[in-house]
JSON list of C-alpha atoms and ligand atoms in Angstrom, two decimals:
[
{"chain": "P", "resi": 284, "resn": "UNK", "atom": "CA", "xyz": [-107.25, 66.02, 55.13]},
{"chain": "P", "resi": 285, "resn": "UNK", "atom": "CA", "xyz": [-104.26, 66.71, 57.54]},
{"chain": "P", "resi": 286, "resn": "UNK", "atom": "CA", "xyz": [-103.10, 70.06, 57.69]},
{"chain": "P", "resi": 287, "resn": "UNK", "atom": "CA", "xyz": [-99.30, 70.31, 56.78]},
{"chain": "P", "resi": 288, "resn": "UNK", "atom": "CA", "xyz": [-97.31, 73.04, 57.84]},
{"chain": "P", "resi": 289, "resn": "UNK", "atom": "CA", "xyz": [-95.83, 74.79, 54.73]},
{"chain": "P", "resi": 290, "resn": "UNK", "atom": "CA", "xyz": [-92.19, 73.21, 53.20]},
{"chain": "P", "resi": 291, "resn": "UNK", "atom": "CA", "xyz": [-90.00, 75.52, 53.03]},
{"chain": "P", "resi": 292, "resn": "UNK", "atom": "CA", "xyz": [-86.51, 75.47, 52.25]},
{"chain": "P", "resi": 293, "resn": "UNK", "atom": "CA", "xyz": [-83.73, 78.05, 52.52]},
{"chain": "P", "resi": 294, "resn": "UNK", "atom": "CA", "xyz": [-81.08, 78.54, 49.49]},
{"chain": "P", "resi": 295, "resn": "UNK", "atom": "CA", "xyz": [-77.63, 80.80, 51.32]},
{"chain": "P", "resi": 296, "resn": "UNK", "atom": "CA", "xyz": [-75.26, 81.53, 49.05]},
{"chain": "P", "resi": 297, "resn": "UNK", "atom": "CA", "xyz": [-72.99, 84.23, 48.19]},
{"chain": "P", "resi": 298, "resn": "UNK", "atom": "CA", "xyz": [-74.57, 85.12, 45.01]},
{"chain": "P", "resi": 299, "resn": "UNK", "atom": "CA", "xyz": [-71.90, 87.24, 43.78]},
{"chain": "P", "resi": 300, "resn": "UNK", "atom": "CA", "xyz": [-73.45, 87.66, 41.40]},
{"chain": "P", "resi": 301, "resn": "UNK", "atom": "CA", "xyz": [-76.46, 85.53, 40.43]},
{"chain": "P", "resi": 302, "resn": "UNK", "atom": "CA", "xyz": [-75.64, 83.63, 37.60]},
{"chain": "P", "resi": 303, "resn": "UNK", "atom": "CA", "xyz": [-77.84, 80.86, 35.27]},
{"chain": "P", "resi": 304, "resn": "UNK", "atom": "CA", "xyz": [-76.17, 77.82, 37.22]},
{"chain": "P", "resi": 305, "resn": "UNK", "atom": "CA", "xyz": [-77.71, 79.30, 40.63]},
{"chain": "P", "resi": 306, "resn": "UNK", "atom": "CA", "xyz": [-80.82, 80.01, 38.97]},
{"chain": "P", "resi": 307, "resn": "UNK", "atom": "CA", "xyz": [-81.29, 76.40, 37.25]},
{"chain": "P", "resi": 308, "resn": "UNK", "atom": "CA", "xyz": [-81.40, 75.26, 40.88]},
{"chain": "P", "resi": 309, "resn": "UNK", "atom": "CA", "xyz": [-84.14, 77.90, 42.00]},
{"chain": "P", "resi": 310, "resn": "UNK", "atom": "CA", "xyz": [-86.23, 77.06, 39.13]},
{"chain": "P", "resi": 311, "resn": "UNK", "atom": "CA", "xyz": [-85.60, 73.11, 40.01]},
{"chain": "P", "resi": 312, "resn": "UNK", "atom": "CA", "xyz": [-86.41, 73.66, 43.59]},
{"chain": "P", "resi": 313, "resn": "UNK", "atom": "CA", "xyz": [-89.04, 75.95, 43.95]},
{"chain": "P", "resi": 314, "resn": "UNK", "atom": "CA", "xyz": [-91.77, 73.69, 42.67]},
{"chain": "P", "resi": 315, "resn": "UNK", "atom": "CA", "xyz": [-90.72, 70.91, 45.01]},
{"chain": "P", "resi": 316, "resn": "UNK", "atom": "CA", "xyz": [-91.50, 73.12, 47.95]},
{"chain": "P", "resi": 317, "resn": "UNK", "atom": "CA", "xyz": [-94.14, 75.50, 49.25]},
{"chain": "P", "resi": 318, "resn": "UNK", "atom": "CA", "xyz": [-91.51, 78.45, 49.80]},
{"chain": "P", "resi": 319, "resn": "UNK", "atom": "CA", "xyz": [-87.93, 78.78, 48.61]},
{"chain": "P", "resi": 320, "resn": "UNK", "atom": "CA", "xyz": [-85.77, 81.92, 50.78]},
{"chain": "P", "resi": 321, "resn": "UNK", "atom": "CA", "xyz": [-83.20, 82.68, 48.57]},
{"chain": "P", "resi": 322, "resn": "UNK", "atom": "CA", "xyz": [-80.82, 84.10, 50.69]},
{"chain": "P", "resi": 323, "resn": "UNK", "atom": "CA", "xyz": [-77.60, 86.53, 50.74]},
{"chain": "P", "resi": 324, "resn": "UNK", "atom": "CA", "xyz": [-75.17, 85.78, 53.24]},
{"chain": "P", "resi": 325, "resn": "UNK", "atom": "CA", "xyz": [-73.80, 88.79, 54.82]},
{"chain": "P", "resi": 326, "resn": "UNK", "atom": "CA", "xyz": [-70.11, 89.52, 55.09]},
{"chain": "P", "resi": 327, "resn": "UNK", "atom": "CA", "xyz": [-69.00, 85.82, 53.26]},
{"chain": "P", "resi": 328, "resn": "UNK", "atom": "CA", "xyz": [-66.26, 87.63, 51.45]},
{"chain": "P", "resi": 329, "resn": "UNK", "atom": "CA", "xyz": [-64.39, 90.56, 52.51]},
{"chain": "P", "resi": 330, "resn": "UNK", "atom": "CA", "xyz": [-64.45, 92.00, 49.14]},
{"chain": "P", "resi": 331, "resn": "UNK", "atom": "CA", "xyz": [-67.41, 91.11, 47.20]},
{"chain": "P", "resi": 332, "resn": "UNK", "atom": "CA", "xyz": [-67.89, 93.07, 43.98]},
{"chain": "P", "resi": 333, "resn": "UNK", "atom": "CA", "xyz": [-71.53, 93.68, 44.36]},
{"chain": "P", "resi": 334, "resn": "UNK", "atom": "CA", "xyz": [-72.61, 95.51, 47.72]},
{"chain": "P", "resi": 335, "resn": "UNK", "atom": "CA", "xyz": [-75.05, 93.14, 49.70]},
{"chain": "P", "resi": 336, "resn": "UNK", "atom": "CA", "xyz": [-77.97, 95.55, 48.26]},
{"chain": "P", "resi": 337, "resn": "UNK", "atom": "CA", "xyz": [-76.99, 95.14, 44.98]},
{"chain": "P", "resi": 338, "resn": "UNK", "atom": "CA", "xyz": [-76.75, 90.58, 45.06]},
{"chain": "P", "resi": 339, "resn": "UNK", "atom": "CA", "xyz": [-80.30, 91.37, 46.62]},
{"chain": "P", "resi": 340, "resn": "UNK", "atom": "CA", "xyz": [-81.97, 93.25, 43.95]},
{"chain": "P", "resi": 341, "resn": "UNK", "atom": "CA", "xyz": [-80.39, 91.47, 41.35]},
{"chain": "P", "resi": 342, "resn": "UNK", "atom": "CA", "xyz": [-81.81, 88.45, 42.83]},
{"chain": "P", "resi": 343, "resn": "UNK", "atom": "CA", "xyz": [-85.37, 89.51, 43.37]},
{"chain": "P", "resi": 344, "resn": "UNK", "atom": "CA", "xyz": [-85.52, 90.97, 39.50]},
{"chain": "P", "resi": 345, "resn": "UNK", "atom": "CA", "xyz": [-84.24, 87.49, 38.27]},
{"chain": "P", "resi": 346, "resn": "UNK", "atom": "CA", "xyz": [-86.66, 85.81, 40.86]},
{"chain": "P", "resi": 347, "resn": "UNK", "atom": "CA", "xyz": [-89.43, 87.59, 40.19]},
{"chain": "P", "resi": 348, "resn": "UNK", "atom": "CA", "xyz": [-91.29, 85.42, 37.59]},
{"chain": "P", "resi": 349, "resn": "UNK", "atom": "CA", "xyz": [-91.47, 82.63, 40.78]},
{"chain": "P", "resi": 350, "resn": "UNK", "atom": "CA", "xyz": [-94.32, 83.68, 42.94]},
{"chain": "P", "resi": 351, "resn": "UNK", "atom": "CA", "xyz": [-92.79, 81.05, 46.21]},
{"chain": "P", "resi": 352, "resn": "UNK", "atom": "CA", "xyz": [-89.25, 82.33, 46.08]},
{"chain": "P", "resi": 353, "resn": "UNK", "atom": "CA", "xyz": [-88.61, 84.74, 48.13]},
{"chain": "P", "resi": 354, "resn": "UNK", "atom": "CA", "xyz": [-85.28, 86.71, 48.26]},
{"chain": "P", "resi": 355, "resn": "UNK", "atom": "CA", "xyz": [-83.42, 87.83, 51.61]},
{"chain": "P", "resi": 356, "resn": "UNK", "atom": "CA", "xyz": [-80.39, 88.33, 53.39]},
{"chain": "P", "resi": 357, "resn": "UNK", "atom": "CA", "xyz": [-79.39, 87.17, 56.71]},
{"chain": "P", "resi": 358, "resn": "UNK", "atom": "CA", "xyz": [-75.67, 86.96, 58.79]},
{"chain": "P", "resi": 359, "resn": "UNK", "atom": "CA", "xyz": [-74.63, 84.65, 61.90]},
{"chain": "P", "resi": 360, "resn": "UNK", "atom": "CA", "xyz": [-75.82, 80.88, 62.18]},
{"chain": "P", "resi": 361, "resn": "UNK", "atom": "CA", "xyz": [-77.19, 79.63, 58.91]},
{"chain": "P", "resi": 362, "resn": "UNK", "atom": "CA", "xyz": [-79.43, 76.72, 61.44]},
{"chain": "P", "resi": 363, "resn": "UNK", "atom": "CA", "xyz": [-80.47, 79.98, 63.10]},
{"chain": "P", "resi": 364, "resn": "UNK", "atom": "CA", "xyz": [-81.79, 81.76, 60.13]},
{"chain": "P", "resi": 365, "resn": "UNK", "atom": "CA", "xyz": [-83.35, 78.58, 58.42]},
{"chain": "P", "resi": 366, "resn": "UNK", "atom": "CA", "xyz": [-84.66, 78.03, 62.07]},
{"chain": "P", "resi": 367, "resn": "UNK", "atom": "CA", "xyz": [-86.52, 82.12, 62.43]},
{"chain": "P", "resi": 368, "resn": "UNK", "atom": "CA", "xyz": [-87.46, 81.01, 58.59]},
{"chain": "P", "resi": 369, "resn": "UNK", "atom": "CA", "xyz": [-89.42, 78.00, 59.71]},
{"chain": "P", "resi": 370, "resn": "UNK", "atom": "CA", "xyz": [-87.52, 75.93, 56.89]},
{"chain": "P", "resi": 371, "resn": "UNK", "atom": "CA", "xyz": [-87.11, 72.12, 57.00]},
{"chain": "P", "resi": 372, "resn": "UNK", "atom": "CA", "xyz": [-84.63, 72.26, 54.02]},
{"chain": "P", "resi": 373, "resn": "UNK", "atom": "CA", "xyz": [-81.27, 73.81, 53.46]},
{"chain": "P", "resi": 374, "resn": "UNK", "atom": "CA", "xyz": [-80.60, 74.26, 49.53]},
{"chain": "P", "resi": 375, "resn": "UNK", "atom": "CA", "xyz": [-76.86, 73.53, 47.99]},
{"chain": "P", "resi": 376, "resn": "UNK", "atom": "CA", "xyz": [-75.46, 72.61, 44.79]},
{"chain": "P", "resi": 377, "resn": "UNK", "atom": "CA", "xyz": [-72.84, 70.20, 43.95]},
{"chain": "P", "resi": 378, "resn": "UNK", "atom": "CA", "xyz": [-71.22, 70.90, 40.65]},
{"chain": "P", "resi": 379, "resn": "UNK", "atom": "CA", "xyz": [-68.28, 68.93, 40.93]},
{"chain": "P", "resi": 380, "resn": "UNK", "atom": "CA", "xyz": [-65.97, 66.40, 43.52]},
{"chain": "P", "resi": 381, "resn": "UNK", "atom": "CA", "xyz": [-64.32, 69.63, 44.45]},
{"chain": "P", "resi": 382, "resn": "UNK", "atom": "CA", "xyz": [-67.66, 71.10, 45.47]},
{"chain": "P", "resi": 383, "resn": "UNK", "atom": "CA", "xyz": [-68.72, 67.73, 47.19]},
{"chain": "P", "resi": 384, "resn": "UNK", "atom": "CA", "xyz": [-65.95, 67.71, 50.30]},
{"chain": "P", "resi": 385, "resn": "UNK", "atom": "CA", "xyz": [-66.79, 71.28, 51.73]},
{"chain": "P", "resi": 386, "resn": "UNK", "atom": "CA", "xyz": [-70.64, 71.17, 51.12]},
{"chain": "P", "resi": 387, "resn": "UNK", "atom": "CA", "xyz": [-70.19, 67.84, 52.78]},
{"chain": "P", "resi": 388, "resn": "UNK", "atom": "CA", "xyz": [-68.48, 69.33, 55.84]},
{"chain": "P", "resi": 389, "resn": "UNK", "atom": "CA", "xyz": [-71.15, 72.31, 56.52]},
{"chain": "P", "resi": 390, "resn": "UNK", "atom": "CA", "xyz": [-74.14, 69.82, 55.91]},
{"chain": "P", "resi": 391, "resn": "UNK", "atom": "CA", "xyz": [-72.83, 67.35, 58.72]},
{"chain": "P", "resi": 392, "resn": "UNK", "atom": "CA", "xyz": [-72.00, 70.51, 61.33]},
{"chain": "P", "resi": 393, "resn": "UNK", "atom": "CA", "xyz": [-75.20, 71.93, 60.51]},
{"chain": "P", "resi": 394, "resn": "UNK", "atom": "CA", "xyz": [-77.19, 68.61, 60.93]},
{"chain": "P", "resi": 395, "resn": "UNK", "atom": "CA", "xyz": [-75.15, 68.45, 64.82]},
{"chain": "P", "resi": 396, "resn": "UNK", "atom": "CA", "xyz": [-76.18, 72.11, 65.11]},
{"chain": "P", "resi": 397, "resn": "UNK", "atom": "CA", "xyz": [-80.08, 71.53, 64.07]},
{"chain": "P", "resi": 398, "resn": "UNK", "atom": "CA", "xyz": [-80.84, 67.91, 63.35]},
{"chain": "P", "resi": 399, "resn": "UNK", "atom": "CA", "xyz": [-84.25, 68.62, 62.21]},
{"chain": "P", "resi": 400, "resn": "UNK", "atom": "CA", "xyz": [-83.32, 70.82, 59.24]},
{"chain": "P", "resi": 401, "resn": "UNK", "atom": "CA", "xyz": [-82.20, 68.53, 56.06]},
{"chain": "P", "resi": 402, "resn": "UNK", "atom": "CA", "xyz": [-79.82, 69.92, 53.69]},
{"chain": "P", "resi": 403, "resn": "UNK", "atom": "CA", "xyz": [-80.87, 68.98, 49.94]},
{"chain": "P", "resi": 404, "resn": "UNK", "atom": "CA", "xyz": [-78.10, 69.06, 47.70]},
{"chain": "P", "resi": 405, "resn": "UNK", "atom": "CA", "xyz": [-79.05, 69.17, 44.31]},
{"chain": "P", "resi": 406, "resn": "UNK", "atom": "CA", "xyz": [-76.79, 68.62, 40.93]},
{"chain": "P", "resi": 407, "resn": "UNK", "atom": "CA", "xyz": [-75.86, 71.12, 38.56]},
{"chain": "P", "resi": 408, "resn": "UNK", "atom": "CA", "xyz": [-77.69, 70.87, 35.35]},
{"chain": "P", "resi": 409, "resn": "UNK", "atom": "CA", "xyz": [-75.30, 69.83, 32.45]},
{"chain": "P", "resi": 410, "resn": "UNK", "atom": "CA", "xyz": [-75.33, 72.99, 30.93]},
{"chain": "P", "resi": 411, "resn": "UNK", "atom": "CA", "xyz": [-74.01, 74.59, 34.13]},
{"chain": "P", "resi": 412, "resn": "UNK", "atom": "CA", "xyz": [-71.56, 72.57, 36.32]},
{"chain": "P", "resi": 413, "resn": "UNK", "atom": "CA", "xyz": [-68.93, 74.82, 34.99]},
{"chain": "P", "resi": 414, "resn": "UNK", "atom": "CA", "xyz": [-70.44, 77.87, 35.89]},
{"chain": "P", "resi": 415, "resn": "UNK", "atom": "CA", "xyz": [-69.13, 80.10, 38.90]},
{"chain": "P", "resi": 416, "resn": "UNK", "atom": "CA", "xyz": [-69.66, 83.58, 40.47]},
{"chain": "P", "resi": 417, "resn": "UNK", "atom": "CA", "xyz": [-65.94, 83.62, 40.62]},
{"chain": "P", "resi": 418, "resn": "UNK", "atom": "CA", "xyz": [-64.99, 82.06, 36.86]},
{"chain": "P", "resi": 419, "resn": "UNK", "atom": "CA", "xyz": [-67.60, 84.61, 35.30]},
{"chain": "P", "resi": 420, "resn": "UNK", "atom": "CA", "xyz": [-65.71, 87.23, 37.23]},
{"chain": "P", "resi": 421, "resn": "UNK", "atom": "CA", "xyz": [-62.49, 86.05, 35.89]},
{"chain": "P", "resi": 422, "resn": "UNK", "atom": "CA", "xyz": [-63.65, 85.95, 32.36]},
{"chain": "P", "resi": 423, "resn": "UNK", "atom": "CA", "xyz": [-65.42, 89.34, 31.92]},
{"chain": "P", "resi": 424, "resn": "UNK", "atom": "CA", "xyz": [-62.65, 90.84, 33.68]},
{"chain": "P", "resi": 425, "resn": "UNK", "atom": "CA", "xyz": [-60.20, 89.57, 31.35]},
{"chain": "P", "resi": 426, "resn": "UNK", "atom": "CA", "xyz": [-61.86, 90.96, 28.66]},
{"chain": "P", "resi": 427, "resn": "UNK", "atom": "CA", "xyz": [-64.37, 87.45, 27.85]},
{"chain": "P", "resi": 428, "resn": "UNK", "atom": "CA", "xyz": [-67.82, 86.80, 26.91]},
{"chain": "P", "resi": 429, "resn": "UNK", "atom": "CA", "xyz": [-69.96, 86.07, 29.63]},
{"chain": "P", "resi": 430, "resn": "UNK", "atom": "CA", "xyz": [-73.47, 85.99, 27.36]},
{"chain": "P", "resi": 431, "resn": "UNK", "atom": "CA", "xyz": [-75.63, 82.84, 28.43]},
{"chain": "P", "resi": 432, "resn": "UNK", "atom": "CA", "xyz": [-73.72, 82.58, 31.80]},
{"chain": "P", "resi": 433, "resn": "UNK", "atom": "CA", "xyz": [-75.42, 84.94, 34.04]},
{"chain": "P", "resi": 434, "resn": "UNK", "atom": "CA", "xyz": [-78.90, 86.08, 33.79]},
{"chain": "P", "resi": 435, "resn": "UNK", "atom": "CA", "xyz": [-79.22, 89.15, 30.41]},
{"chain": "P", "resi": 436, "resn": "UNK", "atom": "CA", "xyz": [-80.07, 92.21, 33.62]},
{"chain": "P", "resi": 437, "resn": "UNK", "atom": "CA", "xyz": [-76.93, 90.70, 35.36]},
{"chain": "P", "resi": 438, "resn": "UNK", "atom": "CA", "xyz": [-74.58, 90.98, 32.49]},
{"chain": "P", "resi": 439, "resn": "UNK", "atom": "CA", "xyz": [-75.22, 94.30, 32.17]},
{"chain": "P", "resi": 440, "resn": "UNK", "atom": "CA", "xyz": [-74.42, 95.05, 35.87]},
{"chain": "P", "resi": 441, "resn": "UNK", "atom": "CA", "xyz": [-70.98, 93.25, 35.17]},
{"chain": "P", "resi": 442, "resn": "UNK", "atom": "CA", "xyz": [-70.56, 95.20, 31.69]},
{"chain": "P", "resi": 443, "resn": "UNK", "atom": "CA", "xyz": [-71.33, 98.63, 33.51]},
{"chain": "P", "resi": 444, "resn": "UNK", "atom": "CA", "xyz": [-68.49, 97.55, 36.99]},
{"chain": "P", "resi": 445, "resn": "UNK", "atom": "CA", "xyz": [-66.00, 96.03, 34.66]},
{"chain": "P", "resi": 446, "resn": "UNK", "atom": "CA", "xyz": [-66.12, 97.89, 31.30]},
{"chain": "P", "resi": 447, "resn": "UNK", "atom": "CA", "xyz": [-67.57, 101.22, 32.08]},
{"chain": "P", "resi": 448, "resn": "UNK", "atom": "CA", "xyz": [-70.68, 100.66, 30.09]},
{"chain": "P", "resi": 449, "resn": "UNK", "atom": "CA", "xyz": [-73.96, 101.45, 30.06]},
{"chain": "I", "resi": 691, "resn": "LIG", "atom": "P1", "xyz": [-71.08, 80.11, 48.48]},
{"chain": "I", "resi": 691, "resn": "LIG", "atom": "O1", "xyz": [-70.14, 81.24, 48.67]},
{"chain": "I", "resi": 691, "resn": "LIG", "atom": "O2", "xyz": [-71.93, 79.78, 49.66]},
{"chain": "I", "resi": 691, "resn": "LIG", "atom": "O3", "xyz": [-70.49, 78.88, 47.82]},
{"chain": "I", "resi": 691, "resn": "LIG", "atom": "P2", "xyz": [-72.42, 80.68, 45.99]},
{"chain": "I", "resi": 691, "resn": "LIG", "atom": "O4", "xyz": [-73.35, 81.80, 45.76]},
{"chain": "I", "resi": 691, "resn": "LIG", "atom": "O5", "xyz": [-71.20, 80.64, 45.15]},
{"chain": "I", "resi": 691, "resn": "LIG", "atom": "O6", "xyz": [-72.14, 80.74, 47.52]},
{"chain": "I", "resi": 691, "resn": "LIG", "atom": "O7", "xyz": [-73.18, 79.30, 45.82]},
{"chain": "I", "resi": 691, "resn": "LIG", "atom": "C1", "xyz": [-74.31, 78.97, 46.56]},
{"chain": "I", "resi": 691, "resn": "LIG", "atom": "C2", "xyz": [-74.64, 77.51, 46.30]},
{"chain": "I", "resi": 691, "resn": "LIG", "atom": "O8", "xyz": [-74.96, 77.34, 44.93]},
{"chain": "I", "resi": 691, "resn": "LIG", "atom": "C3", "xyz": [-73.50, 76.52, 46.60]},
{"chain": "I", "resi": 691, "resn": "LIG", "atom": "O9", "xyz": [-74.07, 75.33, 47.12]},
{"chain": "I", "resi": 691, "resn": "LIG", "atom": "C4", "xyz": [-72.91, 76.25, 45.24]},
{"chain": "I", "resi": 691, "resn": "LIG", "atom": "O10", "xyz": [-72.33, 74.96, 45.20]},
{"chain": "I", "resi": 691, "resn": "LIG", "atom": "C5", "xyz": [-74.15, 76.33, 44.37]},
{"chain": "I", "resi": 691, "resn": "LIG", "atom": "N1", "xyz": [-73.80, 76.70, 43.00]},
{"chain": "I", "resi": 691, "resn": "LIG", "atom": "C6", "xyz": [-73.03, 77.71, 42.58]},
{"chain": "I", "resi": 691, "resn": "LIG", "atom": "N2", "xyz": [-72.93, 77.72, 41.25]},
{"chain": "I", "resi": 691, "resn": "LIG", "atom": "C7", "xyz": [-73.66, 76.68, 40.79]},
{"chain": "I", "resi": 691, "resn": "LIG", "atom": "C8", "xyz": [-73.94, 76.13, 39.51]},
{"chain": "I", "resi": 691, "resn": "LIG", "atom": "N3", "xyz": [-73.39, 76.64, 38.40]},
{"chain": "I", "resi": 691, "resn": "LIG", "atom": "N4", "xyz": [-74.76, 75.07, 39.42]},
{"chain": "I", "resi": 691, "resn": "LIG", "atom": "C9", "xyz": [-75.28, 74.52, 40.56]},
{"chain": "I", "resi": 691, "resn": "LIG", "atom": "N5", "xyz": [-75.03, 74.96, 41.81]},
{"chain": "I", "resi": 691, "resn": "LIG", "atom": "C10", "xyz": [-74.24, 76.03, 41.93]}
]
C-alpha cells in the first residue's frame, strides 16, 4: 500500500461566536479528511464581542466530541497558515448568492497565492443557510430567542454578555 500523507484541511473563520450552521459544516467535513484545523482568525473585526480566547474555547468545548478537529488561531496570510499546517484544503461555506461573490474572490487570490492548496466550499445545510454570527447577535440583542441557533454552552455565553445572566 502507498503511504499517503495525512489530508488535512483548514476551516478560518471569525467564529464570533460558533454557532450550529458553522458546526453542521465541521461535523460534514471532518470525516472527509484526516485532520480538520478549525481556526480563529486574529484581528478580522475590530470589535468582536468575544475576545479571541473566548471564540477559542468555545470552539474546542463544542469540538470536542470530534477526535480529528483540532481548534486554533492564527493571523497574517491564510496560504501561510494552511501552508505551516500542512493542509491541502481550505474550508468555506456558501449559504447564499450573497455569500458566493466574496468567498469567490478570496478562493481565486488564494489559489494565485498557493496553487496547491484547494479551497472546498461546502453548502449550508437547509436547516442553517439563515444562520449568522452577526444575525444571532442581532436577535439576542434585541431581546430574541436564539435556542437551536448556536450550540446550548454558547447560548449561555451570549445570555451572560447580553442579558446579565448566569
Ligand atoms: P468570516 O468572518 O470569515 O466570514 P465566519 O466565522 O462568519 O467568518 O464564517 C466562516 C465560514 O463559515 C464562512 O465561509 C462562512 O460562509 C461559513 N458560514 C458561516 N455561517 C454558516 C452557516 N450558517 N452555514 C454554513 N456556513 C456558514
Amino acid at each position: 500500500m502507498p503511504s499517503h500523507n495525512p489530508l488535512v484541511a483548514v476551516y478560518p473563520g471569525s467564529f464570533d461566536p460558533i454557532t450550529n450552521g458553522h458546526l453542521d459544516l465541521i461535523q460534514r467535513c471532518a470525516p472527509l479528511v484526516d485532520k480538520l484545523v478549525v481556526s480563529v482568525l486574529r484581528n478580522a473585526h475590530k470589535h468582536p464581542l468575544f475576545t479571541l480566547e473566548e471564540r477559542v474555547a468555545m470552539l474546542r468545548s463544542v469540538a470536542s466530541p470530534f477526535p480529528n478537529v483540532e481548534v486554533d488561531c492564527f493571523d497574517g496570510l491564510l496560504v501561510d497558515y494552511a501552508r505551516q499546517k500542512q493542509a491541502k484544503l481550505l474550508l468555506r461555506g456558501i449559504r447564499a448568492i450573497s455569500d458566493y461573490e466574496y468567498e469567490l474572490q478570496m478562493a481565486l487570490m488564494n489559489r494565485r497565492l498557493a496553487p496547491e492548496i484547494e479551497t472546498m466550499f461546502m453548502m449550508a445545510g437547509e436547516a442553517y443557510s439563515f444562520i449568522s454570527s452577526k444575525l444571532v447577535k442581532e436577535v439576542i440583542g434585541l431581546g430574541g430567542n436564539i435556542s437551536g441557533l448556536v450550540p446550548p454552552s454558547v447560548e449561555e455565553k451570549l445570555k451572560q454578555r447580553f442579558l446579565g445572566r448566569e
